[in-house]
PDB file of C-alpha atoms in Angstrom:
ATOM      1  CA  UNK A  13      78.849 120.789 102.292  1.00  0.00           C
ATOM      2  CA  UNK A  14      77.411 121.718 105.694  1.00  0.00           C
ATOM      3  CA  UNK A  15      78.111 120.321 109.128  1.00  0.00           C
ATOM      4  CA  UNK A  16      77.287 121.265 112.684  1.00  0.00           C
ATOM      5  CA  UNK A  17      79.680 121.663 115.569  1.00  0.00           C
ATOM      6  CA  UNK A  18      78.416 122.652 119.017  1.00  0.00           C
ATOM      7  CA  UNK A  19      75.464 124.420 117.419  1.00  0.00           C
ATOM      8  CA  UNK A  20      77.475 126.299 114.787  1.00  0.00           C
ATOM      9  CA  UNK A  21      76.632 125.569 111.168  1.00  0.00           C
ATOM     10  CA  UNK A  22      79.802 124.989 109.168  1.00  0.00           C
ATOM     11  CA  UNK A  23      79.606 125.714 105.453  1.00  0.00           C
ATOM     12  CA  UNK A  24      82.961 125.822 103.701  1.00  0.00           C
ATOM     13  CA  UNK A  25      81.378 127.428 100.613  1.00  0.00           C
ATOM     14  CA  UNK A  26      80.028 130.554 102.292  1.00  0.00           C
ATOM     15  CA  UNK A  27      79.970 133.424 102.915  1.00  0.00           C
ATOM     16  CA  UNK A  28      81.372 134.134  99.489  1.00  0.00           C
ATOM     17  CA  UNK A  29      84.777 135.787  99.498  1.00  0.00           C
ATOM     18  CA  UNK A  30      85.514 135.419 103.213  1.00  0.00           C
ATOM     19  CA  UNK A  31      89.173 134.474 103.751  1.00  0.00           C
ATOM     20  CA  UNK A  32      90.370 131.585 105.871  1.00  0.00           C
ATOM     21  CA  UNK A  33      92.922 131.778 108.664  1.00  0.00           C
ATOM     22  CA  UNK A  34      95.507 130.786 106.049  1.00  0.00           C
ATOM     23  CA  UNK A  35      95.782 131.864 102.407  1.00  0.00           C
ATOM     24  CA  UNK A  36      95.122 129.443  99.519  1.00  0.00           C
ATOM     25  CA  UNK A  37      98.798 129.501  98.518  1.00  0.00           C
ATOM     26  CA  UNK A  38      99.857 128.207 101.945  1.00  0.00           C
ATOM     27  CA  UNK A  39     101.509 124.809 102.290  1.00  0.00           C
ATOM     28  CA  UNK A  40      98.677 123.913 104.689  1.00  0.00           C
ATOM     29  CA  UNK A  41      96.091 124.200 101.911  1.00  0.00           C
ATOM     30  CA  UNK A  42      98.185 121.797  99.860  1.00  0.00           C
ATOM     31  CA  UNK A  43      98.714 119.285 102.687  1.00  0.00           C
ATOM     32  CA  UNK A  44      95.310 119.285 104.415  1.00  0.00           C
ATOM     33  CA  UNK A  45      93.497 118.248 101.248  1.00  0.00           C
ATOM     34  CA  UNK A  46      95.058 114.774 101.460  1.00  0.00           C
ATOM     35  CA  UNK A  47      93.127 112.360 103.719  1.00  0.00           C
ATOM     36  CA  UNK A  48      96.002 109.873 103.904  1.00  0.00           C
ATOM     37  CA  UNK A  49      98.367 112.534 105.225  1.00  0.00           C
ATOM     38  CA  UNK A  50      95.749 113.729 107.709  1.00  0.00           C
ATOM     39  CA  UNK A  51      94.992 110.200 108.878  1.00  0.00           C
ATOM     40  CA  UNK A  52      98.602 109.159 109.395  1.00  0.00           C
ATOM     41  CA  UNK A  53      99.679 112.553 110.713  1.00  0.00           C
ATOM     42  CA  UNK A  54      96.742 112.884 113.078  1.00  0.00           C
ATOM     43  CA  UNK A  55      97.458 109.517 114.687  1.00  0.00           C
ATOM     44  CA  UNK A  56     101.146 110.397 115.038  1.00  0.00           C
ATOM     45  CA  UNK A  57     100.138 113.657 116.725  1.00  0.00           C
ATOM     46  CA  UNK A  58      97.957 111.808 119.245  1.00  0.00           C
ATOM     47  CA  UNK A  59     100.809 109.399 120.026  1.00  0.00           C
ATOM     48  CA  UNK A  60     103.106 112.348 120.693  1.00  0.00           C
ATOM     49  CA  UNK A  61     100.458 113.969 122.889  1.00  0.00           C
ATOM     50  CA  UNK A  62      99.675 110.772 124.801  1.00  0.00           C
ATOM     51  CA  UNK A  63     103.377 110.358 125.570  1.00  0.00           C
ATOM     52  CA  UNK A  64     102.958 113.372 127.872  1.00  0.00           C
ATOM     53  CA  UNK A  65     101.171 112.138 131.036  1.00  0.00           C
ATOM     54  CA  UNK A  66      99.350 115.415 131.730  1.00  0.00           C
ATOM     55  CA  UNK A  67      97.816 115.558 128.252  1.00  0.00           C
ATOM     56  CA  UNK A  68      97.040 111.847 128.284  1.00  0.00           C
ATOM     57  CA  UNK A  69      95.212 112.095 131.604  1.00  0.00           C
ATOM     58  CA  UNK A  70      93.339 115.215 130.547  1.00  0.00           C
ATOM     59  CA  UNK A  71      92.066 113.648 127.329  1.00  0.00           C
ATOM     60  CA  UNK A  72      91.276 110.258 128.825  1.00  0.00           C
ATOM     61  CA  UNK A  73      89.606 111.511 131.995  1.00  0.00           C
ATOM     62  CA  UNK A  74      87.680 114.521 130.686  1.00  0.00           C
ATOM     63  CA  UNK A  75      86.628 113.780 127.104  1.00  0.00           C
ATOM     64  CA  UNK A  76      84.406 111.245 125.363  1.00  0.00           C
ATOM     65  CA  UNK A  77      87.455 109.433 124.020  1.00  0.00           C
ATOM     66  CA  UNK A  78      87.022 106.372 126.223  1.00  0.00           C
ATOM     67  CA  UNK A  79      83.393 105.799 125.209  1.00  0.00           C
ATOM     68  CA  UNK A  80      83.374 107.271 121.698  1.00  0.00           C
ATOM     69  CA  UNK A  81      86.921 107.417 120.317  1.00  0.00           C
ATOM     70  CA  UNK A  82      85.811 107.432 116.679  1.00  0.00           C
ATOM     71  CA  UNK A  83      83.275 110.220 117.140  1.00  0.00           C
ATOM     72  CA  UNK A  84      85.809 112.240 119.129  1.00  0.00           C
ATOM     73  CA  UNK A  85      88.413 111.793 116.385  1.00  0.00           C
ATOM     74  CA  UNK A  86      85.968 112.824 113.665  1.00  0.00           C
ATOM     75  CA  UNK A  87      84.993 115.981 115.538  1.00  0.00           C
ATOM     76  CA  UNK A  88      88.658 116.828 116.004  1.00  0.00           C
ATOM     77  CA  UNK A  89      89.219 116.260 112.278  1.00  0.00           C
ATOM     78  CA  UNK A  90      86.338 118.575 111.402  1.00  0.00           C
ATOM     79  CA  UNK A  91      87.805 121.355 113.541  1.00  0.00           C
ATOM     80  CA  UNK A  92      91.204 120.863 111.877  1.00  0.00           C
ATOM     81  CA  UNK A  93      89.656 121.229 108.415  1.00  0.00           C
ATOM     82  CA  UNK A  94      87.691 124.267 109.557  1.00  0.00           C
ATOM     83  CA  UNK A  95      90.831 125.899 110.950  1.00  0.00           C
ATOM     84  CA  UNK A  96      92.549 125.499 107.586  1.00  0.00           C
ATOM     85  CA  UNK A  97      89.800 126.017 104.997  1.00  0.00           C
ATOM     86  CA  UNK A  98      86.781 127.480 106.759  1.00  0.00           C
ATOM     87  CA  UNK A  99      85.621 131.098 106.789  1.00  0.00           C
ATOM     88  CA  UNK A 100      87.796 132.771 109.414  1.00  0.00           C
ATOM     89  CA  UNK A 101      84.832 134.101 111.406  1.00  0.00           C
ATOM     90  CA  UNK A 102      83.312 130.619 111.725  1.00  0.00           C
ATOM     91  CA  UNK A 103      86.675 129.028 112.495  1.00  0.00           C
ATOM     92  CA  UNK A 104      87.249 131.517 115.312  1.00  0.00           C
ATOM     93  CA  UNK A 105      83.723 130.990 116.670  1.00  0.00           C
ATOM     94  CA  UNK A 106      84.078 127.196 116.811  1.00  0.00           C
ATOM     95  CA  UNK A 107      87.620 127.274 118.183  1.00  0.00           C
ATOM     96  CA  UNK A 108      86.409 129.692 120.845  1.00  0.00           C
ATOM     97  CA  UNK A 109      83.739 127.167 121.864  1.00  0.00           C
ATOM     98  CA  UNK A 110      86.337 124.402 122.015  1.00  0.00           C
ATOM     99  CA  UNK A 111      88.567 126.566 124.213  1.00  0.00           C
ATOM    100  CA  UNK A 112      85.690 127.322 126.570  1.00  0.00           C
ATOM    101  CA  UNK A 113      84.941 123.600 126.873  1.00  0.00           C
ATOM    102  CA  UNK A 114      88.559 122.993 127.791  1.00  0.00           C
ATOM    103  CA  UNK A 115      88.635 125.844 130.312  1.00  0.00           C
ATOM    104  CA  UNK A 116      87.359 123.907 133.355  1.00  0.00           C
ATOM    105  CA  UNK A 117      89.428 120.785 132.597  1.00  0.00           C
ATOM    106  CA  UNK A 118      91.992 120.130 135.301  1.00  0.00           C
ATOM    107  CA  UNK A 119      93.087 117.288 137.520  1.00  0.00           C
ATOM    108  CA  UNK A 120      96.002 115.091 138.509  1.00  0.00           C
ATOM    109  CA  UNK A 121      97.839 112.332 136.708  1.00  0.00           C
ATOM    110  CA  UNK A 122      98.036 108.870 138.340  1.00  0.00           C
ATOM    111  CA  UNK A 123     101.482 109.944 139.574  1.00  0.00           C
ATOM    112  CA  UNK A 124      99.929 112.964 141.311  1.00  0.00           C
ATOM    113  CA  UNK A 125     101.097 115.707 138.955  1.00  0.00           C
ATOM    114  CA  UNK A 126      98.575 118.514 138.517  1.00  0.00           C
ATOM    115  CA  UNK A 127      97.462 119.592 135.076  1.00  0.00           C
ATOM    116  CA  UNK A 128      95.015 121.959 133.431  1.00  0.00           C
ATOM    117  CA  UNK A 129      93.962 121.893 129.801  1.00  0.00           C
ATOM    118  CA  UNK A 130      94.802 125.548 129.191  1.00  0.00           C
ATOM    119  CA  UNK A 131      98.376 125.245 130.446  1.00  0.00           C
ATOM    120  CA  UNK A 132     100.377 127.204 127.812  1.00  0.00           C
ATOM    121  CA  UNK A 133     103.126 124.555 127.703  1.00  0.00           C
ATOM    122  CA  UNK A 134     100.604 121.812 126.908  1.00  0.00           C
ATOM    123  CA  UNK A 135      98.768 123.962 124.364  1.00  0.00           C
ATOM    124  CA  UNK A 136     102.062 124.688 122.612  1.00  0.00           C
ATOM    125  CA  UNK A 137     102.862 120.964 122.445  1.00  0.00           C
ATOM    126  CA  UNK A 138      99.441 119.984 121.095  1.00  0.00           C
ATOM    127  CA  UNK A 139      99.639 122.620 118.360  1.00  0.00           C
ATOM    128  CA  UNK A 140     103.179 121.593 117.489  1.00  0.00           C
ATOM    129  CA  UNK A 141     102.393 117.868 117.269  1.00  0.00           C
ATOM    130  CA  UNK A 142      99.528 118.479 114.842  1.00  0.00           C
ATOM    131  CA  UNK A 143     101.743 120.536 112.544  1.00  0.00           C
ATOM    132  CA  UNK A 144     104.592 118.028 112.706  1.00  0.00           C
ATOM    133  CA  UNK A 145     102.343 115.008 112.150  1.00  0.00           C
ATOM    134  CA  UNK A 146     100.460 116.351 109.126  1.00  0.00           C
ATOM    135  CA  UNK A 147     103.607 117.783 107.558  1.00  0.00           C
ATOM    136  CA  UNK A 148     105.784 114.695 107.896  1.00  0.00           C
ATOM    137  CA  UNK A 149     103.009 112.338 106.804  1.00  0.00           C
ATOM    138  CA  UNK A 150     102.527 114.317 103.593  1.00  0.00           C
ATOM    139  CA  UNK A 151     106.277 114.508 103.010  1.00  0.00           C
ATOM    140  CA  UNK A 152     106.836 110.766 103.436  1.00  0.00           C
ATOM    141  CA  UNK A 153     103.681 109.251 102.019  1.00  0.00           C
ATOM    142  CA  UNK A 154     102.405 111.722  99.410  1.00  0.00           C
ATOM    143  CA  UNK A 155     104.998 114.136  97.970  1.00  0.00           C
ATOM    144  CA  UNK A 156     108.411 115.087  99.375  1.00  0.00           C
ATOM    145  CA  UNK A 157     108.578 118.728 100.430  1.00  0.00           C
ATOM    146  CA  UNK A 158     111.605 121.007 100.339  1.00  0.00           C
ATOM    147  CA  UNK A 159     113.074 122.436 103.527  1.00  0.00           C
ATOM    148  CA  UNK A 160     111.685 125.896 102.732  1.00  0.00           C
ATOM    149  CA  UNK A 161     108.146 124.507 102.409  1.00  0.00           C
ATOM    150  CA  UNK A 162     108.529 122.522 105.626  1.00  0.00           C
ATOM    151  CA  UNK A 163     109.676 125.559 107.559  1.00  0.00           C
ATOM    152  CA  UNK A 164     106.923 127.694 106.042  1.00  0.00           C
ATOM    153  CA  UNK A 165     104.340 125.077 107.065  1.00  0.00           C
ATOM    154  CA  UNK A 166     105.588 125.065 110.652  1.00  0.00           C
ATOM    155  CA  UNK A 167     105.839 128.850 110.750  1.00  0.00           C
ATOM    156  CA  UNK A 168     102.367 129.451 109.280  1.00  0.00           C
ATOM    157  CA  UNK A 169     100.873 126.957 111.706  1.00  0.00           C
ATOM    158  CA  UNK A 170     101.238 129.667 114.345  1.00  0.00           C
ATOM    159  CA  UNK A 171      98.123 131.389 112.924  1.00  0.00           C
ATOM    160  CA  UNK A 172      96.049 128.334 113.820  1.00  0.00           C
ATOM    161  CA  UNK A 173      97.870 127.462 117.032  1.00  0.00           C
ATOM    162  CA  UNK A 174      97.321 130.919 118.507  1.00  0.00           C
ATOM    163  CA  UNK A 175      93.562 130.616 118.048  1.00  0.00           C
ATOM    164  CA  UNK A 176      93.710 127.550 120.303  1.00  0.00           C
ATOM    165  CA  UNK A 177      95.802 129.387 122.887  1.00  0.00           C
ATOM    166  CA  UNK A 178      99.303 128.292 121.870  1.00  0.00           C
ATOM    167  CA  UNK A 179     101.916 131.004 122.295  1.00  0.00           C
ATOM    168  CA  UNK A 180     105.232 129.461 121.312  1.00  0.00           C
ATOM    169  CA  UNK A 181     104.825 127.235 118.271  1.00  0.00           C
ATOM    170  CA  UNK A 182     108.047 126.046 116.601  1.00  0.00           C
ATOM    171  CA  UNK A 183     108.956 127.864 113.386  1.00  0.00           C
ATOM    172  CA  UNK A 184     110.765 124.880 111.849  1.00  0.00           C
ATOM    173  CA  UNK A 185     111.090 121.103 112.104  1.00  0.00           C
ATOM    174  CA  UNK A 186     114.347 121.637 114.015  1.00  0.00           C
ATOM    175  CA  UNK A 187     112.420 123.883 116.398  1.00  0.00           C
ATOM    176  CA  UNK A 188     109.903 121.091 116.931  1.00  0.00           C
ATOM    177  CA  UNK A 189     112.698 118.660 117.757  1.00  0.00           C
ATOM    178  CA  UNK A 190     114.091 121.132 120.291  1.00  0.00           C
ATOM    179  CA  UNK A 191     110.652 121.449 121.902  1.00  0.00           C
ATOM    180  CA  UNK A 192     110.324 117.655 122.061  1.00  0.00           C
ATOM    181  CA  UNK A 193     113.764 117.327 123.653  1.00  0.00           C
ATOM    182  CA  UNK A 194     112.677 119.662 126.453  1.00  0.00           C
ATOM    183  CA  UNK A 195     109.516 117.665 127.180  1.00  0.00           C
ATOM    184  CA  UNK A 196     110.881 114.170 126.569  1.00  0.00           C
ATOM    185  CA  UNK A 197     112.053 113.490 130.155  1.00  0.00           C
ATOM    186  CA  UNK A 198     108.363 113.349 131.101  1.00  0.00           C
ATOM    187  CA  UNK A 199     107.377 110.978 128.278  1.00  0.00           C
ATOM    188  CA  UNK A 200     106.461 107.433 129.203  1.00  0.00           C
ATOM    189  CA  UNK A 201     104.922 104.253 127.835  1.00  0.00           C
ATOM    190  CA  UNK A 202     101.351 103.653 128.980  1.00  0.00           C
ATOM    191  CA  UNK A 203      98.562 101.126 128.268  1.00  0.00           C
ATOM    192  CA  UNK A 204      96.367 103.951 126.914  1.00  0.00           C
ATOM    193  CA  UNK A 205      98.804 104.420 124.022  1.00  0.00           C
ATOM    194  CA  UNK A 206      98.458 100.759 123.042  1.00  0.00           C
ATOM    195  CA  UNK A 207      94.692 100.880 123.505  1.00  0.00           C
ATOM    196  CA  UNK A 208      94.559 103.854 121.157  1.00  0.00           C
ATOM    197  CA  UNK A 209      96.609 102.011 118.522  1.00  0.00           C
ATOM    198  CA  UNK A 210      94.377  98.947 118.890  1.00  0.00           C
ATOM    199  CA  UNK A 211      91.342 101.141 118.151  1.00  0.00           C
ATOM    200  CA  UNK A 212      93.027 102.464 115.002  1.00  0.00           C
ATOM    201  CA  UNK A 213      94.051  99.009 113.808  1.00  0.00           C
ATOM    202  CA  UNK A 214      90.583  97.574 114.444  1.00  0.00           C
ATOM    203  CA  UNK A 215      89.154  99.501 111.485  1.00  0.00           C
ATOM    204  CA  UNK A 216      86.210 100.870 113.450  1.00  0.00           C
ATOM    205  CA  UNK A 217      86.942 104.384 112.195  1.00  0.00           C
ATOM    206  CA  UNK A 218      86.013 103.439 108.624  1.00  0.00           C
ATOM    207  CA  UNK A 219      84.350 100.009 108.450  1.00  0.00           C
ATOM    208  CA  UNK A 220      84.272 100.074 104.646  1.00  0.00           C
ATOM    209  CA  UNK A 221      88.066 100.308 104.408  1.00  0.00           C
ATOM    210  CA  UNK A 222      90.067  97.047 104.466  1.00  0.00           C
ATOM    211  CA  UNK A 223      91.482  96.317 107.886  1.00  0.00           C
ATOM    212  CA  UNK A 224      94.989  95.758 106.514  1.00  0.00           C
ATOM    213  CA  UNK A 225      95.005  99.416 105.429  1.00  0.00           C
ATOM    214  CA  UNK A 226      94.132 100.536 108.954  1.00  0.00           C
ATOM    215  CA  UNK A 227      96.997  98.443 110.327  1.00  0.00           C
ATOM    216  CA  UNK A 228      99.370  99.938 107.770  1.00  0.00           C
ATOM    217  CA  UNK A 229      98.247 103.466 108.674  1.00  0.00           C
ATOM    218  CA  UNK A 230      98.880 102.764 112.372  1.00  0.00           C
ATOM    219  CA  UNK A 231     102.393 101.507 111.617  1.00  0.00           C
ATOM    220  CA  UNK A 232     103.035 104.487 109.339  1.00  0.00           C
ATOM    221  CA  UNK A 233     102.049 106.827 112.166  1.00  0.00           C
ATOM    222  CA  UNK A 234     104.487 105.146 114.537  1.00  0.00           C
ATOM    223  CA  UNK A 235     107.196 105.436 111.858  1.00  0.00           C
ATOM    224  CA  UNK A 236     106.974 109.249 112.062  1.00  0.00           C
ATOM    225  CA  UNK A 237     108.171 109.175 115.671  1.00  0.00           C
ATOM    226  CA  UNK A 238     111.927 109.515 116.254  1.00  0.00           C
ATOM    227  CA  UNK A 239     113.576 106.158 116.952  1.00  0.00           C
ATOM    228  CA  UNK A 240     114.612 107.059 120.502  1.00  0.00           C
ATOM    229  CA  UNK A 241     111.059 108.111 121.370  1.00  0.00           C
ATOM    230  CA  UNK A 242     109.666 104.846 120.018  1.00  0.00           C
ATOM    231  CA  UNK A 243     111.977 103.056 122.434  1.00  0.00           C
ATOM    232  CA  UNK A 244     110.823 105.190 125.350  1.00  0.00           C
ATOM    233  CA  UNK A 245     107.182 104.405 124.500  1.00  0.00           C
ATOM    234  CA  UNK A 246     107.855 100.671 123.992  1.00  0.00           C
ATOM    235  CA  UNK A 247     106.647 100.821 120.397  1.00  0.00           C
ATOM    236  CA  UNK A 248     108.847  97.968 119.246  1.00  0.00           C
ATOM    237  CA  UNK A 249     109.162  95.827 116.085  1.00  0.00           C
ATOM    238  CA  UNK A 250     105.468  94.925 116.205  1.00  0.00           C
ATOM    239  CA  UNK A 251     104.818  98.422 114.842  1.00  0.00           C
ATOM    240  CA  UNK A 252     107.538  98.473 112.184  1.00  0.00           C
ATOM    241  CA  UNK A 253     106.390  99.716 108.792  1.00  0.00           C
ATOM    242  CA  UNK A 254     106.959  97.087 106.102  1.00  0.00           C
ATOM    243  CA  UNK A 255     108.123  97.773 102.564  1.00  0.00           C
ATOM    244  CA  UNK A 256     104.693  96.644 101.309  1.00  0.00           C
ATOM    245  CA  UNK A 257     103.018  99.085 103.727  1.00  0.00           C
ATOM    246  CA  UNK A 258     105.166 101.927 102.465  1.00  0.00           C
ATOM    247  CA  UNK A 259     104.570 101.218  98.782  1.00  0.00           C
ATOM    248  CA  UNK A 260     100.818 100.802  99.287  1.00  0.00           C
ATOM    249  CA  UNK A 261     100.409 103.960 101.343  1.00  0.00           C
ATOM    250  CA  UNK A 262     102.449 106.045  98.928  1.00  0.00           C
ATOM    251  CA  UNK A 263     100.338 104.800  96.026  1.00  0.00           C
ATOM    252  CA  UNK A 264      97.091 105.557  97.881  1.00  0.00           C
ATOM    253  CA  UNK A 265      98.427 108.911  99.091  1.00  0.00           C
ATOM    254  CA  UNK A 266      99.402 110.030  95.584  1.00  0.00           C
ATOM    255  CA  UNK A 267      96.037 108.905  94.215  1.00  0.00           C
ATOM    256  CA  UNK A 268      94.175 110.824  96.939  1.00  0.00           C
ATOM    257  CA  UNK A 269      96.201 113.916  96.091  1.00  0.00           C
ATOM    258  CA  UNK A 270      94.739 113.890  92.582  1.00  0.00           C
ATOM    259  CA  UNK A 271      91.117 113.181  93.512  1.00  0.00           C
ATOM    260  CA  UNK A 272      88.986 116.300  93.786  1.00  0.00           C
ATOM    261  CA  UNK A 273      85.524 115.870  95.281  1.00  0.00           C
ATOM    262  CA  UNK A 274      83.451 118.989  94.676  1.00  0.00           C
ATOM    263  CA  UNK A 275      81.685 118.549  98.021  1.00  0.00           C
ATOM    264  CA  UNK A 276      84.921 118.350 100.030  1.00  0.00           C
ATOM    265  CA  UNK A 277      86.151 121.159 102.255  1.00  0.00           C
ATOM    266  CA  UNK A 278      89.149 122.048 100.022  1.00  0.00           C
ATOM    267  CA  UNK A 279      86.962 122.319  96.905  1.00  0.00           C
ATOM    268  CA  UNK A 280      84.179 124.214  98.665  1.00  0.00           C
ATOM    269  CA  UNK A 281      86.678 126.642 100.185  1.00  0.00           C
ATOM    270  CA  UNK A 282      88.218 127.264  96.777  1.00  0.00           C
ATOM    271  CA  UNK A 283      84.784 128.052  95.347  1.00  0.00           C
ATOM    272  CA  UNK A 284      84.095 130.417  98.264  1.00  0.00           C
ATOM    273  CA  UNK A 285      87.118 132.451  97.215  1.00  0.00           C
ATOM    274  CA  UNK A 286      86.137 132.513  93.565  1.00  0.00           C
ATOM    275  CA  UNK A 287      88.658 129.891  92.485  1.00  0.00           C
ATOM    276  CA  UNK A 288      87.935 126.705  90.492  1.00  0.00           C
ATOM    277  CA  UNK A 289      86.760 123.815  92.669  1.00  0.00           C
ATOM    278  CA  UNK A 290      89.806 121.800  91.623  1.00  0.00           C
ATOM    279  CA  UNK A 291      92.227 124.670  92.265  1.00  0.00           C
ATOM    280  CA  UNK A 292      94.358 122.684  94.718  1.00  0.00           C
ATOM    281  CA  UNK A 293      94.550 119.705  92.363  1.00  0.00           C
ATOM    282  CA  UNK A 294      96.079 121.673  89.503  1.00  0.00           C
ATOM    283  CA  UNK A 295      99.802 122.163  88.969  1.00  0.00           C
ATOM    284  CA  UNK A 296     101.504 124.696  91.209  1.00  0.00           C
ATOM    285  CA  UNK A 297     102.299 126.781  88.135  1.00  0.00           C
ATOM    286  CA  UNK A 298      98.599 126.916  87.207  1.00  0.00           C
ATOM    287  CA  UNK A 299      97.667 127.748  90.793  1.00  0.00           C
ATOM    288  CA  UNK A 300     100.137 130.619  90.758  1.00  0.00           C
ATOM    289  CA  UNK A 301      98.683 131.985  87.512  1.00  0.00           C
ATOM    290  CA  UNK A 302      95.179 131.895  88.977  1.00  0.00           C
ATOM    291  CA  UNK A 303      96.304 133.660  92.144  1.00  0.00           C
ATOM    292  CA  UNK A 304      98.153 136.356  90.226  1.00  0.00           C
ATOM    293  CA  UNK A 305      94.808 137.356  88.732  1.00  0.00           C
ATOM    294  CA  UNK A 306      93.279 137.535  92.234  1.00  0.00           C
ATOM    295  CA  UNK A 307      95.853 139.067  94.609  1.00  0.00           C
ATOM    296  CA  UNK A 308      92.987 140.134  96.883  1.00  0.00           C
ATOM    297  CA  UNK A 309      92.353 136.559  98.042  1.00  0.00           C
ATOM    298  CA  UNK A 310      95.892 136.063  99.334  1.00  0.00           C
ATOM    299  CA  UNK A 311      95.014 138.109 102.404  1.00  0.00           C
ATOM    300  CA  UNK A 312      94.085 136.188 105.540  1.00  0.00           C
ATOM    301  CA  UNK A 313      91.860 137.158 108.424  1.00  0.00           C
TER     302      UNK A 313
END
């Protein structure tokens, strides 16, 4: 599978043997393969980012989000997959281009507060929200994860966050909550948050998918936010996840976790490292046996 991002050809299957930023036994490799977890978690991450007025203004005023929200989201998703599964050299090249695009971005919020895209505090928060969103979506709607796996996921996310310029990523879910508590006094409800959720619920991101599923995914994303934060953002009962939503999403999430498409990034990355295409869809015991025969591929770049 090949794609193109800012002139860089992305091929998850080559060059043969090149490691990714994270090893194939990482919790990230297990989580990122699930599109339901990425969809729900990615939306939750954006909600957490848009709660912060400096990030919200930077994205809304300086990106294509207003005119092409779906295309912008898909490009962001491609970079996320590349950061997890792609050859490390290509991942670093593309992330470097993204960072250079963000370099000149600066301005003021409607309230007059200055911001710049490469502010370390904002970069730390963006990296942290992505880790938290993907992790908690997988835990709640695909397979529950133990505390050790959750902390390892957050800790290992530092390898990706640092490529984007983050310097203080939380090493645990508790660490994420502490970071959020420090930033929360600035969080506020805003029409852009509701506009973003309306776009998600409209189904424009995937016209072939039933609209009720899009609405359920939006509500599931809101459900990942702490209750007090939902209140601060005015995300009231309208966005409550129903029992039917939960059962449906868990069923779809578990099914997606068993479906291996040979052309997908997780399968192509496995092949690049000399593993079976369906490596990530086998039992953890079988994965461990395969990795014990190939200790060389547990190294990361």
